Amino acid sequence: MSLTALTSAYRLRTLCRLQRIQGHMMSSQVDSGVLLEKVGCAGVITLNRPKALNALNMPMVQHIYPQLKKWESDNETDIVIIRGAGGKAFCAGGDIRAVTEAGKVGDPLAEDFFREEYTLNHAIGTCRKPYIALIGGITMGGGVGLSVHGRFRVATEKTLFAMPETAIGLFPDVGGGYFLPRLQGQLGLFLALTGFRLKGRDVQRAGVATHFVESEKILELEKELVDLKSPSAEDVSRVLDSYQNQSALGADKPFVLEQHMSDIDRLFSSSSVEGIVQNLKADGSEFANTQAKMLSRMSPTSLKITYRQLQAGAALSLQDVLVMEYRLSQACMRGCDFYEGVRSVLIDKDQNPKWNPSTLEEVSEESVEQCFSSLGEKDLTF
């Protein structure tokens, strides 16, 4: 065989081997529910469980975290983009069912999932490269944690944002205690306690997203971002601003809560959840009555934990908030409302949870205080 033929055969074998390796990597990524690619100047994360609305599970976290850290220190990766596959959701939350089943039987997943998820949230919040989350579709719970701590969050008219955890005996975690109290006035506390849903441009108006871009322009936006040459955060910002300026959809409509912002600030300013409920009932307006009714459905324990979480989080760093929230997550795993809430909302879907305790007055300050106690060696560390 000639040297040329040998060289060609070697190259073909090498190419086949590379294709096999890439195939294994790709199938492993598909199995994990996430695709990780380098495109132009960007590291691109695609949440790829569309049938599960891209709900975040442990394998996804375990794939994203090391790749994010690698891209952060890679000189040839200038930005990180995260998006959801399927069009319906960016990420509808964490894989709560798996955590519930683990918690019931003392499986370590109930500890490990929250630990690794919060570690990833912190990595996103401290990422030195511009991090751009394209939050089209449903963005709740764990999906908020994958986006809100990054430098840029781009909502579309299809975005649906909420932190509905008090309805399942949990609390708005994934750093909710950090970003929610930093929204205008009492808006963050209102969103945290009631689980109120924001849609489209309102997600940006509330301060959850940094930009609003019409969904039909997102692919074009992505292409422009990955084609940038050694972009700075300012370069990314200019591109996003220009696309936002081209997006007029919904601009003529006021912020959905605009006429209620002063009411929210007044009614949700109280030294306790009981005080907020009293304010709402005494007010008697349609808006106040709707919120009082909503709070009456939520776990009383969750409401009190959430109130205290946001009060404390307003003065803490993201890192310290996540340490606090890890303690709270484990307190919820030890309690009963989380399991009852998941049963009622996600499994039996009867929407009729039996909370224990069943009233705010029965939730003692001591029991709330206990939820914030150090876990000693099991505390979250960075």
Coordinates of C-alpha atoms in Angstrom, one line a residue:
M1 CA 0.0 0.0 0.0
S2 CA 1.4 3.5 -0.9
L3 CA 2.1 6.1 1.7
T4 CA -0.8 8.2 0.4
A5 CA -3.2 5.3 0.8
L6 CA -1.9 4.5 4.3
T7 CA -2.3 8.2 5.3
S8 CA -5.9 8.2 3.8
A9 CA -6.8 5.0 5.7
Y10 CA -5.4 6.4 8.9
R11 CA -7.3 9.6 8.5
L12 CA -10.5 7.7 7.8
R13 CA -10.0 5.5 10.9
T14 CA -9.4 8.6 13.0
L15 CA -12.4 10.3 11.6
C16 CA -14.6 7.3 12.3
R17 CA -13.2 7.1 15.9
L18 CA -13.9 10.8 16.4
Q19 CA -17.4 10.3 15.1
R20 CA -18.0 7.4 17.4
I21 CA -16.7 9.4 20.4
Q22 CA -18.9 12.4 19.4
G23 CA -21.8 10.0 19.0
H24 CA -21.3 8.6 22.5
M25 CA -20.9 12.1 23.9
M26 CA -24.1 13.3 22.1
S27 CA -26.1 10.3 23.2
S28 CA -24.8 10.7 26.8
Q29 CA -25.9 14.4 26.6
V30 CA -29.3 13.4 25.2
D31 CA -29.7 10.9 28.0
S32 CA -28.8 13.6 30.5
G33 CA -31.4 15.9 29.1
V34 CA -29.0 18.6 28.1
L35 CA -27.0 19.4 25.0
L36 CA -23.7 21.3 25.4
E37 CA -22.1 22.8 22.3
K38 CA -19.5 25.3 21.3
V39 CA -20.9 27.6 18.5
G40 CA -18.7 30.5 17.3
C41 CA -17.7 32.5 20.4
A42 CA -20.4 30.9 22.6
G43 CA -20.8 28.0 24.8
V44 CA -24.4 27.0 24.2
I45 CA -26.5 25.0 26.8
T46 CA -29.8 23.5 25.5
L47 CA -32.1 22.1 28.1
N48 CA -33.4 19.1 26.1
R49 CA -36.4 17.4 27.9
P50 CA -39.2 19.1 26.0
K51 CA -41.8 16.4 26.9
A52 CA -41.0 17.2 30.6
L53 CA -41.0 20.9 29.9
N54 CA -37.2 20.8 30.4
A55 CA -37.6 20.2 34.1
L56 CA -34.2 20.2 35.7
N57 CA -33.0 16.8 37.1
M58 CA -29.7 15.7 38.7
P59 CA -28.0 14.5 35.4
M60 CA -28.7 17.8 33.8
V61 CA -27.1 19.7 36.7
Q62 CA -24.1 17.4 36.8
H63 CA -23.5 18.0 33.0
I64 CA -24.0 21.8 33.1
Y65 CA -21.9 22.7 36.1
P66 CA -18.5 21.3 35.0
Q67 CA -19.0 22.6 31.4
L68 CA -19.9 26.1 32.6
K69 CA -16.7 26.2 34.7
K70 CA -14.7 25.0 31.8
W71 CA -16.1 27.6 29.4
E72 CA -15.6 30.3 32.1
S73 CA -11.8 29.6 32.0
D74 CA -11.6 28.9 28.3
N75 CA -10.0 31.8 26.3
E76 CA -11.8 30.8 23.2
T77 CA -15.3 31.0 24.8
D78 CA -16.5 34.6 25.3
I79 CA -20.1 34.1 26.2
V80 CA -22.5 31.4 27.5
I81 CA -26.1 31.1 26.1
I82 CA -28.7 28.9 27.8
R83 CA -32.0 28.0 26.1
G84 CA -34.8 25.4 26.3
A85 CA -35.8 23.0 23.5
G86 CA -39.3 22.4 22.2
G87 CA -40.8 25.9 22.3
K88 CA -43.2 25.4 25.3
A89 CA -40.7 26.0 28.2
F90 CA -37.3 27.3 29.0
C91 CA -37.5 25.2 32.2
A92 CA -40.7 24.6 34.2
G93 CA -38.9 23.8 37.4
G94 CA -36.9 21.1 39.2
D95 CA -37.8 17.4 39.0
I96 CA -39.9 17.6 42.1
R97 CA -41.4 14.2 41.9
A98 CA -38.0 12.5 42.0
V99 CA -37.0 14.6 45.0
T100 CA -40.3 13.7 46.7
E101 CA -39.9 10.0 46.3
A102 CA -36.3 10.2 47.5
G103 CA -37.3 12.3 50.6
K104 CA -40.0 9.8 51.6
V105 CA -37.5 6.9 51.9
G106 CA -34.4 8.9 53.1
D107 CA -32.6 8.6 49.7
P108 CA -29.6 10.9 49.6
L109 CA -31.0 12.5 46.3
A110 CA -33.2 14.7 48.6
E111 CA -29.9 16.2 49.9
D112 CA -27.7 16.0 46.9
F113 CA -30.1 17.5 44.3
F114 CA -30.6 20.7 46.2
R115 CA -26.8 20.9 47.1
E116 CA -25.8 20.5 43.4
E117 CA -28.6 22.7 42.1
Y118 CA -27.7 25.6 44.4
T119 CA -24.0 25.1 43.6
L120 CA -24.9 25.6 39.9
N121 CA -27.0 28.6 40.8
H122 CA -24.0 30.2 42.5
A123 CA -21.7 29.4 39.6
I124 CA -24.2 31.2 37.2
G125 CA -24.3 34.2 39.6
T126 CA -20.6 34.5 39.8
C127 CA -19.8 33.5 36.1
R128 CA -17.1 35.9 34.7
K129 CA -18.3 35.5 31.2
P130 CA -21.5 37.2 29.9
Y131 CA -24.3 34.6 30.6
I132 CA -27.4 35.0 28.5
A133 CA -30.6 33.1 29.3
L134 CA -33.2 33.0 26.6
I135 CA -36.3 32.4 28.7
G136 CA -39.0 31.8 26.2
G137 CA -42.0 29.7 27.5
I138 CA -42.6 28.5 31.0
T139 CA -39.9 29.6 33.4
M140 CA -40.6 28.6 37.0
G141 CA -38.7 27.4 40.1
G142 CA -35.5 25.6 39.0
G143 CA -35.7 27.4 35.6
V144 CA -35.6 30.7 37.4
G145 CA -32.4 29.5 39.2
L146 CA -30.8 28.7 35.8
S147 CA -31.5 32.2 34.4
V148 CA -32.1 35.0 36.9
H149 CA -28.6 35.1 38.4
G150 CA -27.0 35.5 35.0
R151 CA -26.0 38.9 33.5
F152 CA -28.7 38.9 30.8
R153 CA -32.3 37.4 30.8
V154 CA -34.3 37.7 27.6
A155 CA -38.0 37.2 27.8
T156 CA -40.4 36.8 24.9
E157 CA -44.2 37.1 24.5
K158 CA -44.4 33.4 25.3
T159 CA -42.5 33.7 28.7
L160 CA -44.5 32.7 31.7
F161 CA -42.7 33.4 35.0
A162 CA -43.7 32.3 38.5
M163 CA -42.4 31.1 41.8
P164 CA -45.3 28.9 42.9
E165 CA -43.5 27.0 45.7
T166 CA -45.7 28.0 48.6
A167 CA -48.6 26.0 46.9
I168 CA -46.6 22.8 47.3
G169 CA -45.2 23.3 50.8
L170 CA -41.9 24.6 49.7
F171 CA -40.5 28.1 49.4
P172 CA -39.1 30.2 46.4
D173 CA -35.6 28.7 46.5
V174 CA -32.7 28.6 43.9
G175 CA -31.7 32.1 45.2
G176 CA -35.2 33.5 45.4
G177 CA -34.3 34.9 48.7
Y178 CA -31.7 37.0 46.9
F179 CA -33.4 38.3 43.8
L180 CA -37.0 38.7 45.0
P181 CA -36.3 41.2 47.8
R182 CA -34.3 43.3 45.2
L183 CA -37.3 43.9 43.0
Q184 CA -39.2 47.2 43.3
G185 CA -41.0 47.8 46.6
Q186 CA -42.8 44.8 48.0
L187 CA -43.2 43.2 44.5
G188 CA -40.8 40.3 45.3
L189 CA -42.6 39.4 48.5
F190 CA -46.0 39.6 46.7
L191 CA -44.7 37.2 44.0
A192 CA -43.1 34.9 46.5
L193 CA -46.1 34.5 48.8
T194 CA -48.9 34.4 46.1
G195 CA -47.1 32.6 43.2
F196 CA -48.6 35.3 40.9
R197 CA -47.8 34.7 37.2
L198 CA -46.1 37.2 35.0
K199 CA -46.3 36.9 31.2
G200 CA -44.3 38.3 28.3
R201 CA -43.1 41.8 28.5
D202 CA -44.3 42.1 32.1
V203 CA -41.5 39.7 33.1
Q204 CA -39.0 42.4 32.1
R205 CA -41.1 45.3 33.5
A206 CA -41.0 43.5 36.9
G207 CA -37.2 43.3 36.7
V208 CA -37.0 39.6 36.4
A209 CA -35.8 39.7 32.8
T210 CA -33.3 42.3 31.5
H211 CA -34.7 42.4 28.0
F212 CA -37.8 41.6 25.9
V213 CA -37.4 40.3 22.4
E214 CA -40.2 38.9 20.2
S215 CA -39.9 35.1 19.8
E216 CA -39.7 35.3 16.0
K217 CA -36.5 37.3 16.3
I218 CA -34.8 34.9 18.8
L219 CA -33.0 32.7 16.2
E220 CA -31.6 35.7 14.5
L221 CA -30.5 37.1 17.8
E222 CA -28.8 33.9 18.7
K223 CA -26.9 33.9 15.4
E224 CA -25.8 37.5 15.9
L225 CA -24.5 36.7 19.4
V226 CA -22.5 33.6 18.4
D227 CA -21.0 35.5 15.5
L228 CA -19.6 38.3 17.7
K229 CA -15.8 38.5 17.7
S230 CA -14.4 38.5 21.3
P231 CA -17.4 40.3 22.7
S232 CA -17.5 42.2 26.0
A233 CA -20.6 42.4 28.2
E234 CA -21.2 45.9 26.6
D235 CA -21.1 44.4 23.1
V236 CA -23.7 41.8 24.2
S237 CA -25.8 44.5 25.8
R238 CA -25.8 46.6 22.6
V239 CA -27.0 43.6 20.5
L240 CA -29.8 42.8 23.0
D241 CA -30.8 46.5 23.2
S242 CA -31.1 46.7 19.4
Y243 CA -33.4 43.6 19.3
Q244 CA -35.5 44.9 22.1
N245 CA -35.9 48.2 20.3
Q246 CA -37.2 46.2 17.3
S247 CA -39.8 44.4 19.5
A248 CA -43.0 46.5 19.8
L249 CA -45.3 43.6 20.7
G250 CA -47.3 44.5 23.9
A251 CA -45.5 47.8 24.3
D252 CA -48.9 49.6 24.2
K253 CA -50.3 47.7 27.2
P254 CA -49.4 48.8 30.7
F255 CA -47.6 46.6 33.2
V256 CA -50.3 44.1 34.5
L257 CA -49.7 45.2 38.1
E258 CA -49.2 48.9 37.4
Q259 CA -52.4 50.0 39.0
H260 CA -51.8 47.8 42.0
M261 CA -48.1 48.6 42.8
S262 CA -49.0 51.1 45.5
D263 CA -51.5 48.6 47.0
I264 CA -48.9 45.9 47.0
D265 CA -46.4 48.1 48.8
R266 CA -49.0 49.1 51.3
L267 CA -50.8 45.8 51.9
F268 CA -47.6 43.6 51.9
S269 CA -45.7 45.9 54.3
S270 CA -46.1 44.2 57.6
S271 CA -44.0 42.6 60.3
S272 CA -45.7 39.2 59.8
V273 CA -47.7 37.1 57.3
E274 CA -50.7 37.4 59.7
G275 CA -50.3 41.1 59.4
I276 CA -50.4 40.9 55.6
V277 CA -53.5 38.8 55.7
Q278 CA -55.2 41.2 58.1
N279 CA -54.3 44.1 55.7
L280 CA -55.8 42.3 52.8
K281 CA -59.0 41.4 54.6
A282 CA -59.4 44.9 56.0
D283 CA -58.8 46.5 52.6
G284 CA -61.8 44.7 51.0
S285 CA -61.0 45.6 47.4
E286 CA -61.3 43.0 44.7
F287 CA -57.5 42.9 44.3
A288 CA -57.0 42.4 48.1
N289 CA -59.7 39.8 48.3
T290 CA -58.2 37.8 45.5
Q291 CA -54.8 37.8 47.2
A292 CA -56.2 36.9 50.6
K293 CA -58.0 33.9 48.9
M294 CA -54.8 32.9 47.2
L295 CA -52.8 33.0 50.5
S296 CA -55.5 30.9 52.2
R297 CA -54.7 28.0 49.9
M298 CA -50.9 28.0 50.5
S299 CA -49.0 26.1 53.2
P300 CA -49.0 28.2 56.3
T301 CA -45.5 26.9 57.2
S302 CA -44.3 27.8 53.7
L303 CA -45.7 31.3 53.9
K304 CA -43.9 32.0 57.2
I305 CA -40.6 30.5 56.0
T306 CA -40.8 32.5 52.8
Y307 CA -41.5 35.7 54.6
R308 CA -38.5 35.3 56.9
Q309 CA -36.4 34.1 53.9
L310 CA -36.9 37.3 52.0
Q311 CA -36.5 39.5 55.0
A312 CA -33.1 37.9 55.7
G313 CA -32.1 37.6 52.1
A314 CA -32.5 41.3 51.4
A315 CA -29.2 41.9 53.3
L316 CA -27.3 38.8 52.3
S317 CA -25.0 37.9 49.4
L318 CA -26.2 35.3 46.9
Q319 CA -23.8 32.8 48.4
D320 CA -25.1 33.3 51.9
V321 CA -28.7 33.2 50.7
L322 CA -28.0 29.8 49.0
V323 CA -26.5 28.5 52.3
M324 CA -29.7 29.6 54.1
E325 CA -31.9 28.1 51.4
Y326 CA -30.2 24.8 51.6
R327 CA -31.0 24.6 55.3
L328 CA -34.6 25.4 54.5
S329 CA -34.8 22.8 51.8
Q330 CA -33.7 20.1 54.2
A331 CA -36.2 21.4 56.8
C332 CA -38.9 20.9 54.1
M333 CA -37.7 17.4 53.4
R334 CA -38.0 16.6 57.1
G335 CA -41.5 18.1 57.4
C336 CA -44.8 17.0 55.9
D337 CA -46.3 19.9 53.9
F338 CA -43.9 19.4 50.9
Y339 CA -45.0 15.8 50.4
E340 CA -48.7 16.7 50.9
G341 CA -48.4 19.7 48.5
V342 CA -46.8 17.6 45.7
R343 CA -49.4 14.9 46.2
S344 CA -52.2 17.4 45.9
V345 CA -50.9 19.5 43.0
L346 CA -48.8 17.2 40.9
I347 CA -49.8 13.6 41.7
D348 CA -53.5 13.3 42.7
K349 CA -54.2 16.8 41.3
D350 CA -57.1 17.2 43.7
Q351 CA -55.9 20.7 44.6
N352 CA -57.0 20.1 48.1
P353 CA -53.9 19.8 50.4
K354 CA -54.3 19.1 54.1
W355 CA -51.6 21.3 55.6
N356 CA -50.2 20.6 59.0
P357 CA -50.4 23.0 60.9
S358 CA -53.4 24.2 59.0
T359 CA -53.4 27.8 60.1
L360 CA -50.8 30.6 60.3
E361 CA -51.5 31.0 64.0
E362 CA -50.6 27.4 64.7
V363 CA -47.1 27.8 63.0
S364 CA -44.9 28.8 66.0
E365 CA -42.0 31.1 65.7
E366 CA -39.8 28.4 67.2
S367 CA -40.7 25.9 64.4
V368 CA -39.8 28.6 61.8
E369 CA -36.6 29.5 63.6
Q370 CA -35.6 25.8 63.6
C371 CA -35.8 25.6 59.8
F372 CA -33.0 28.2 59.6
S373 CA -30.7 26.3 61.9
S374 CA -27.2 25.3 60.8
L375 CA -26.8 21.7 59.5
G376 CA -23.3 21.6 60.9
E377 CA -21.1 19.5 58.6
K378 CA -24.0 19.1 56.2
D379 CA -24.3 22.8 55.5
L380 CA -23.8 23.9 51.9
T381 CA -20.3 25.1 51.3
F382 CA -18.6 26.7 48.2

